[in-house]
mmCIF file of C-alpha atoms in Angstrom:
data_model
loop_
_atom_site.group_PDB
_atom_site.id
_atom_site.type_symbol
_atom_site.label_atom_id
_atom_site.label_comp_id
_atom_site.label_asym_id
_atom_site.label_seq_id
_atom_site.Cartn_x
_atom_site.Cartn_y
_atom_site.Cartn_z
ATOM 1 C CA ASN A 1 -16.877 -5.144 -9.068
ATOM 2 C CA ALA A 2 -15.141 -6.658 -5.585
ATOM 3 C CA GLY A 3 -12.066 -4.712 -6.459
ATOM 4 C CA VAL A 4 -9.475 -6.802 -4.107
ATOM 5 C CA THR A 5 -10.786 -9.943 -1.641
ATOM 6 C CA GLN A 6 -8.999 -11.119 1.216
ATOM 7 C CA THR A 7 -9.545 -14.294 3.121
ATOM 8 C CA PRO A 8 -9.520 -14.788 6.292
ATOM 9 C CA LYS A 9 -10.511 -11.412 7.741
ATOM 10 C CA PHE A 10 -8.633 -12.698 11.386
ATOM 11 C CA GLN A 11 -7.248 -15.815 12.215
ATOM 12 C CA VAL A 12 -4.825 -16.804 15.406
ATOM 13 C CA LEU A 13 -3.002 -19.309 14.768
ATOM 14 C CA LYS A 14 -0.020 -21.286 17.206
ATOM 15 C CA THR A 15 3.598 -21.296 17.063
ATOM 16 C CA GLY A 16 4.132 -23.946 14.233
ATOM 17 C CA GLN A 17 0.726 -24.154 12.681
ATOM 18 C CA SER A 18 0.591 -23.519 8.937
ATOM 19 C CA MET A 19 -2.007 -21.558 6.560
ATOM 20 C CA THR A 20 -2.643 -19.973 3.592
ATOM 21 C CA LEU A 21 -3.781 -16.520 2.909
ATOM 22 C CA GLN A 22 -5.977 -15.941 -0.147
ATOM 23 C CA CYS A 23 -6.429 -12.583 -2.503
ATOM 24 C CA ALA A 24 -8.576 -12.713 -5.648
ATOM 25 C CA GLN A 25 -9.194 -9.512 -8.285
ATOM 26 C CA ASP A 26 -11.853 -9.085 -10.647
ATOM 27 C CA MET A 27 -10.206 -6.220 -12.346
ATOM 28 C CA ASN A 28 -8.301 -7.848 -15.142
ATOM 29 C CA HIS A 29 -4.709 -6.828 -13.201
ATOM 30 C CA ASN A 30 -1.481 -8.147 -14.427
ATOM 31 C CA SER A 31 0.701 -7.649 -10.912
ATOM 32 C CA MET A 32 -0.253 -8.465 -7.730
ATOM 33 C CA TYR A 33 1.529 -8.184 -4.172
ATOM 34 C CA TRP A 34 1.239 -9.432 -0.956
ATOM 35 C CA TYR A 35 2.512 -6.830 2.006
ATOM 36 C CA ARG A 36 2.657 -6.875 6.013
ATOM 37 C CA GLN A 37 1.880 -3.747 8.002
ATOM 38 C CA ASP A 38 3.476 -3.211 11.527
ATOM 39 C CA PRO A 39 3.610 -0.773 13.785
ATOM 40 C CA GLY A 40 6.828 1.661 13.258
ATOM 41 C CA MET A 41 7.759 -0.231 10.358
ATOM 42 C CA GLY A 42 5.348 0.575 8.100
ATOM 43 C CA LEU A 43 4.123 -1.304 4.932
ATOM 44 C CA ARG A 44 7.009 -3.642 3.480
ATOM 45 C CA LEU A 45 6.776 -6.277 0.834
ATOM 46 C CA ILE A 46 6.687 -9.943 1.006
ATOM 47 C CA TYR A 47 6.314 -11.303 -2.239
ATOM 48 C CA TYR A 48 5.065 -9.950 -5.769
ATOM 49 C CA SER A 49 3.837 -11.495 -9.295
ATOM 50 C CA ALA A 50 4.252 -9.245 -12.333
ATOM 51 C CA SER A 51 2.421 -11.485 -14.109
ATOM 52 C CA GLU A 52 0.692 -14.938 -14.145
ATOM 53 C CA GLY A 53 3.146 -17.727 -13.870
ATOM 54 C CA THR A 54 6.063 -15.620 -12.331
ATOM 55 C CA THR A 55 6.966 -14.625 -8.810
ATOM 56 C CA ASP A 56 9.490 -12.824 -7.201
ATOM 57 C CA LYS A 57 10.753 -12.146 -3.356
ATOM 58 C CA GLY A 58 9.868 -8.535 -1.798
ATOM 59 C CA GLU A 59 11.663 -7.019 1.118
ATOM 60 C CA VAL A 60 10.922 -9.542 3.599
ATOM 61 C CA PRO A 61 10.216 -13.157 2.061
ATOM 62 C CA ASN A 62 11.540 -15.127 4.799
ATOM 63 C CA GLY A 63 9.287 -17.738 6.329
ATOM 64 C CA TYR A 64 6.781 -17.245 3.193
ATOM 65 C CA ASN A 65 5.830 -18.754 0.399
ATOM 66 C CA VAL A 66 3.439 -17.635 -2.803
ATOM 67 C CA SER A 67 1.533 -19.505 -5.374
ATOM 68 C CA ARG A 68 -0.121 -17.163 -8.238
ATOM 69 C CA LEU A 69 -2.755 -20.312 -9.001
ATOM 70 C CA ASN A 70 -4.448 -17.932 -12.593
ATOM 71 C CA LYS A 71 -4.435 -14.469 -13.085
ATOM 72 C CA ARG A 72 -7.244 -13.527 -10.708
ATOM 73 C CA GLU A 73 -5.335 -15.501 -7.581
ATOM 74 C CA PHE A 74 -2.572 -15.180 -5.814
ATOM 75 C CA SER A 75 -1.894 -16.691 -2.213
ATOM 76 C CA LEU A 76 0.376 -16.461 0.555
ATOM 77 C CA ARG A 77 1.368 -19.783 2.782
ATOM 78 C CA LEU A 78 2.962 -19.766 6.001
ATOM 79 C CA GLU A 79 4.375 -23.023 6.545
ATOM 80 C CA SER A 80 5.479 -22.757 10.504
ATOM 81 C CA ALA A 81 3.931 -19.928 11.724
ATOM 82 C CA ALA A 82 6.394 -17.823 14.221
ATOM 83 C CA PRO A 83 5.255 -15.138 16.727
ATOM 84 C CA SER A 84 7.263 -12.687 14.548
ATOM 85 C CA GLN A 85 4.648 -13.025 11.710
ATOM 86 C CA THR A 86 1.983 -11.689 13.633
ATOM 87 C CA SER A 87 1.091 -8.592 11.577
ATOM 88 C CA VAL A 88 -1.571 -7.408 9.420
ATOM 89 C CA TYR A 89 -1.293 -8.662 5.574
ATOM 90 C CA PHE A 90 -2.660 -6.874 2.392
ATOM 91 C CA CYS A 91 -3.244 -8.640 -0.950
ATOM 92 C CA ALA A 92 -2.550 -5.747 -3.804
ATOM 93 C CA SER A 93 -3.439 -5.597 -7.496
ATOM 94 C CA SER A 94 -2.472 -3.256 -10.227
ATOM 95 C CA GLY A 95 -2.361 -2.923 -14.219
ATOM 96 C CA THR A 96 0.626 -2.911 -15.742
ATOM 97 C CA SER A 97 1.249 0.041 -18.272
ATOM 98 C CA VAL A 98 0.254 3.989 -18.025
ATOM 99 C CA PRO A 99 -2.321 4.560 -17.253
ATOM 100 C CA TYR A 100 -3.578 1.601 -15.533
ATOM 101 C CA ASN A 101 -0.742 1.137 -13.355
ATOM 102 C CA GLU A 102 -2.884 2.481 -9.770
ATOM 103 C CA GLN A 103 -2.414 -0.060 -7.018
ATOM 104 C CA PHE A 104 -5.456 -1.044 -5.406
ATOM 105 C CA PHE A 105 -5.264 -2.945 -1.848
ATOM 106 C CA GLY A 106 -7.718 -5.470 -0.099
ATOM 107 C CA PRO A 107 -8.895 -5.010 3.322
ATOM 108 C CA GLY A 108 -6.235 -7.315 5.246
ATOM 109 C CA THR A 109 -5.879 -10.124 7.158
ATOM 110 C CA ARG A 110 -5.379 -9.168 10.708
ATOM 111 C CA LEU A 111 -2.997 -12.488 11.926
ATOM 112 C CA THR A 112 -1.845 -12.973 15.407
ATOM 113 C CA VAL A 113 0.651 -16.335 16.005
ATOM 114 C CA LEU A 114 0.775 -17.209 19.686
ATOM 115 C CA LYS B 1 17.631 1.406 -1.904
ATOM 116 C CA GLN B 2 14.358 3.492 -2.412
ATOM 117 C CA GLU B 3 13.478 5.505 1.162
ATOM 118 C CA VAL B 4 10.346 7.275 1.442
ATOM 119 C CA THR B 5 10.012 10.007 4.298
ATOM 120 C CA GLN B 6 7.236 11.678 5.338
ATOM 121 C CA ILE B 7 6.905 14.706 7.472
ATOM 122 C CA PRO B 8 5.597 15.628 9.845
ATOM 123 C CA ALA B 9 4.495 12.318 11.257
ATOM 124 C CA ALA B 10 1.450 13.847 13.416
ATOM 125 C CA LEU B 11 -0.430 16.453 12.694
ATOM 126 C CA SER B 12 -3.687 17.904 14.717
ATOM 127 C CA VAL B 13 -5.605 20.783 12.921
ATOM 128 C CA PRO B 14 -9.297 22.593 13.550
ATOM 129 C CA GLU B 15 -11.860 22.179 10.591
ATOM 130 C CA GLY B 16 -11.528 24.391 7.949
ATOM 131 C CA GLU B 17 -7.915 24.637 7.768
ATOM 132 C CA ASN B 18 -5.934 23.882 4.556
ATOM 133 C CA LEU B 19 -3.028 21.842 5.365
ATOM 134 C CA VAL B 20 -0.264 20.232 3.381
ATOM 135 C CA LEU B 21 1.547 16.960 3.709
ATOM 136 C CA ASN B 22 5.007 16.289 2.746
ATOM 137 C CA CYS B 23 6.703 13.366 1.102
ATOM 138 C CA SER B 24 10.278 13.403 0.195
ATOM 139 C CA PHE B 25 11.830 10.463 -1.715
ATOM 140 C CA THR B 26 15.445 9.216 -2.250
ATOM 141 C CA ASP B 27 15.877 7.740 -5.604
ATOM 142 C CA SER B 28 14.461 10.225 -8.483
ATOM 143 C CA ALA B 29 13.828 6.985 -10.443
ATOM 144 C CA ILE B 30 10.194 6.349 -10.536
ATOM 145 C CA TYR B 31 7.787 5.165 -12.291
ATOM 146 C CA ASN B 32 4.828 6.683 -10.469
ATOM 147 C CA LEU B 33 3.616 8.085 -6.901
ATOM 148 C CA GLN B 34 0.912 7.530 -5.258
ATOM 149 C CA TRP B 35 -0.913 9.146 -2.182
ATOM 150 C CA PHE B 36 -3.174 6.953 0.165
ATOM 151 C CA ARG B 37 -5.545 6.947 2.822
ATOM 152 C CA GLN B 38 -6.082 4.522 6.147
ATOM 153 C CA ASP B 39 -8.552 4.697 8.102
ATOM 154 C CA PRO B 40 -7.661 2.530 11.452
ATOM 155 C CA GLY B 41 -8.386 -1.112 11.403
ATOM 156 C CA LYS B 42 -8.886 -0.484 7.352
ATOM 157 C CA GLY B 43 -7.054 -1.354 4.433
ATOM 158 C CA LEU B 44 -5.840 1.487 2.127
ATOM 159 C CA THR B 45 -7.699 3.846 -0.123
ATOM 160 C CA SER B 46 -6.035 5.091 -2.999
ATOM 161 C CA LEU B 47 -6.488 8.769 -3.420
ATOM 162 C CA LEU B 48 -4.502 9.970 -6.271
ATOM 163 C CA LEU B 49 -2.152 8.800 -8.659
ATOM 164 C CA ILE B 50 0.402 10.930 -10.173
ATOM 165 C CA GLN B 51 2.292 9.605 -13.652
ATOM 166 C CA SER B 52 6.290 10.099 -13.568
ATOM 167 C CA SER B 53 5.492 12.452 -16.389
ATOM 168 C CA GLN B 54 3.174 14.654 -14.596
ATOM 169 C CA ARG B 55 3.654 17.607 -12.027
ATOM 170 C CA GLU B 56 -0.052 17.296 -9.917
ATOM 171 C CA GLN B 57 -3.413 15.366 -10.047
ATOM 172 C CA THR B 58 -6.326 17.104 -8.116
ATOM 173 C CA SER B 59 -9.536 15.347 -6.805
ATOM 174 C CA GLY B 60 -12.145 17.151 -5.145
ATOM 175 C CA ARG B 61 -10.332 19.138 -2.280
ATOM 176 C CA LEU B 62 -7.169 17.035 -3.024
ATOM 177 C CA ASN B 63 -4.112 18.034 -4.703
ATOM 178 C CA ALA B 64 -0.992 16.387 -5.164
ATOM 179 C CA SER B 65 2.328 17.628 -6.841
ATOM 180 C CA LEU B 66 5.377 15.762 -7.842
ATOM 181 C CA ASP B 67 9.018 17.016 -8.412
ATOM 182 C CA LYS B 68 10.947 14.121 -9.154
ATOM 183 C CA SER B 69 14.345 15.892 -10.024
ATOM 184 C CA SER B 70 14.142 17.252 -6.123
ATOM 185 C CA GLY B 71 12.644 14.036 -4.598
ATOM 186 C CA ARG B 72 9.422 15.487 -3.499
ATOM 187 C CA SER B 73 5.568 15.344 -3.349
ATOM 188 C CA THR B 74 3.156 17.336 -1.484
ATOM 189 C CA LEU B 75 -0.639 16.503 -0.952
ATOM 190 C CA TYR B 76 -2.868 19.877 -0.138
ATOM 191 C CA ILE B 77 -5.753 19.232 1.440
ATOM 192 C CA ALA B 78 -8.440 22.206 1.150
ATOM 193 C CA ALA B 79 -11.007 22.962 3.710
ATOM 194 C CA SER B 80 -10.559 20.230 6.195
ATOM 195 C CA GLN B 81 -13.100 18.038 7.688
ATOM 196 C CA PRO B 82 -13.512 15.720 10.425
ATOM 197 C CA GLY B 83 -14.230 13.131 7.942
ATOM 198 C CA ASP B 84 -10.648 13.625 6.951
ATOM 199 C CA SER B 85 -8.799 12.416 9.972
ATOM 200 C CA ALA B 86 -6.787 9.169 8.762
ATOM 201 C CA THR B 87 -3.140 8.371 8.379
ATOM 202 C CA TYR B 88 -2.294 9.351 4.918
ATOM 203 C CA LEU B 89 0.300 7.254 3.142
ATOM 204 C CA CYS B 90 2.668 8.442 0.276
ATOM 205 C CA ALA B 91 4.057 5.457 -2.025
ATOM 206 C CA VAL B 92 6.521 5.494 -4.824
ATOM 207 C CA LYS B 93 6.820 2.503 -7.400
ATOM 208 C CA GLY B 94 10.180 1.521 -9.072
ATOM 209 C CA TYR B 95 10.424 -0.586 -11.567
ATOM 210 C CA SER B 96 8.092 -3.337 -9.927
ATOM 211 C CA THR B 97 7.187 -2.430 -6.567
ATOM 212 C CA LEU B 98 5.868 0.484 -4.400
ATOM 213 C CA THR B 99 8.108 1.696 -1.457
ATOM 214 C CA PHE B 100 6.099 3.110 1.206
ATOM 215 C CA GLY B 101 6.511 6.121 3.850
ATOM 216 C CA LYS B 102 5.510 5.714 6.996
ATOM 217 C CA GLY B 103 2.381 7.952 7.062
ATOM 218 C CA THR B 104 1.603 10.772 8.582
ATOM 219 C CA MET B 105 -1.376 10.432 11.301
ATOM 220 C CA LEU B 106 -4.481 13.345 10.549
ATOM 221 C CA LEU B 107 -6.480 14.536 13.261
ATOM 222 C CA VAL B 108 -9.144 16.852 12.166
ATOM 223 C CA SER B 109 -11.267 18.273 14.913
ATOM 224 C CA PRO B 110 -14.435 19.909 14.776
#
């Protein structure tokens, strides 16, 4: 089991460029999440998908879009990158019901926007 | 809006000490609470999950407690080791999502 995988691991963009961050899980989890982590701000939720076919905004959704491609995959897209989006992005997944609602994280994508 | 606070923000102890990390949250209507470990430049590793109906969970040298009514959790680390050095994050789950504290950075010196 690979758990939660993310690609790429590192990325440098110029302001205005677009990119998609990929996430996949092999734990048959219903729910998937995208977070960003910034110094002094902690981890903040961008978007989540409670189940296949649904997506909802989190705390900081502006400037991002998501796609729940299937049960395994959840992608995050930056349409026009801004320096304020320089951050570390984490994908996570979890089951829905007790006791399977523990959240597992991927290794992260370190994004720099120049 | 749920707010999670972790005290202290940083902690430095000599090897072998027992220590306690604290987490408090403002809304007691939670489904569960998770403690994570994060090493520098790495992702989050789940350490312990306490369901809302539980009072504590144990894994090896780690013990986490939950007092929902007072909005508090503690992570107890017994006989600390240099390999325990990392940032420890507490997160509470509401209806759909986790809310994180900003973490406690722990340094255990040999």
